[in-house]
Short mmCIF file of C-alpha atoms in Angstrom, two decimals:
data_model
loop_
_atom_site.label_atom_id
_atom_site.label_comp_id
_atom_site.label_asym_id
_atom_site.label_seq_id
_atom_site.Cartn_x
_atom_site.Cartn_y
_atom_site.Cartn_z
CA UNK A 14 40.13 114.73 169.51
CA UNK A 15 43.24 112.71 169.02
CA UNK A 16 46.08 110.62 170.45
CA UNK A 17 47.43 110.68 174.11
CA UNK A 18 49.85 109.03 176.36
CA UNK A 19 50.28 108.90 180.20
CA UNK A 20 52.90 107.66 182.51
CA UNK A 21 53.13 107.47 186.41
CA UNK A 22 54.41 105.26 188.98
CA UNK A 23 54.04 104.19 192.51
CA UNK A 24 56.70 103.99 195.14
CA UNK A 25 56.61 102.42 198.64
CA UNK A 26 59.56 102.54 201.03
CA UNK A 27 60.60 99.74 203.25
CA UNK A 28 57.74 98.45 205.54
CA UNK A 29 58.16 96.95 208.98
CA UNK A 30 55.97 94.06 209.06
CA UNK A 31 56.81 92.37 212.63
CA UNK A 32 58.49 93.71 215.36
CA UNK A 33 58.39 91.69 218.40
CA UNK A 34 60.84 90.00 220.92
CA UNK A 35 59.72 86.45 220.00
CA UNK A 36 60.16 86.67 216.07
CA UNK A 37 62.25 89.71 215.73
CA UNK A 38 61.91 91.97 213.24
CA UNK A 39 60.53 91.59 209.58
CA UNK A 40 60.68 94.12 206.69
CA UNK A 41 59.27 94.18 203.40
CA UNK A 42 61.59 95.75 200.75
CA UNK A 43 60.83 98.85 198.95
CA UNK A 44 59.54 99.01 195.37
CA UNK A 45 58.90 101.25 192.47
CA UNK A 46 56.20 100.45 189.79
CA UNK A 47 55.80 102.04 186.57
CA UNK A 48 52.59 102.27 184.59
CA UNK A 49 51.47 103.83 180.93
CA UNK A 50 48.49 104.46 179.13
CA UNK A 51 47.86 105.19 175.57
CA UNK A 52 44.37 106.58 174.42
CA UNK A 53 42.68 107.85 171.29
CA UNK A 54 39.55 110.24 171.63
CA UNK A 55 37.17 110.49 168.67
CA UNK A 56 33.80 112.40 169.13
CA UNK A 57 32.23 111.09 172.07
CA UNK A 58 34.37 107.91 172.42
CA UNK A 59 37.81 107.22 174.10
CA UNK A 60 39.51 104.04 173.35
CA UNK A 61 42.34 103.06 175.90
CA UNK A 62 45.24 100.69 176.61
CA UNK A 63 47.00 100.61 180.06
CA UNK A 64 50.04 98.79 181.19
CA UNK A 65 50.47 98.49 184.99
CA UNK A 66 53.95 97.08 186.37
CA UNK A 67 55.40 97.46 183.09
CA UNK A 68 58.76 96.19 184.73
CA UNK A 69 57.10 93.00 185.87
CA UNK A 70 58.45 93.96 189.42
CA UNK A 71 57.66 91.06 191.90
CA UNK A 72 56.70 92.94 195.15
CA UNK A 73 54.87 92.36 198.32
CA UNK A 74 52.32 94.58 200.23
CA UNK A 75 51.00 94.62 203.98
CA UNK A 76 51.13 95.55 207.35
CA UNK A 77 50.47 94.39 211.03
CA UNK A 78 52.02 91.01 210.57
CA UNK A 79 50.25 90.15 207.01
CA UNK A 80 51.76 90.52 203.60
CA UNK A 81 50.49 89.62 200.13
CA UNK A 82 52.13 89.26 196.60
CA UNK A 83 51.54 92.41 194.53
CA UNK A 84 49.92 92.04 191.13
CA UNK A 85 52.52 91.49 188.17
CA UNK A 86 52.33 92.98 184.91
CA UNK A 87 49.02 93.71 183.71
CA UNK A 88 47.30 94.97 180.50
CA UNK A 89 43.92 96.42 180.18
CA UNK A 90 41.57 97.93 177.44
CA UNK A 91 38.79 100.25 177.64
CA UNK A 92 36.16 102.11 175.76
CA UNK A 93 34.28 104.95 177.21
CA UNK A 94 31.17 106.79 175.77
CA UNK A 95 30.46 110.35 176.92
CA UNK A 96 26.78 111.27 177.15
#
């Protein structure tokens, strides 16, 4: 029972996306994301708030010639019940 906090992160190194003689080489930059959570446990319940990419870092993910923008800062809440 009680209040708790959590923290974590994700790191991705520089990533080679394209490597051919026609187009040359194209890399995605490395990035680091910081995440955190705050939760409260009471009896059978857990109330939580999470924050991902706290620094609102713009980044891209991908491979094999494709890439997509990564998710910007995000907040979420949850309630869990133990049975």
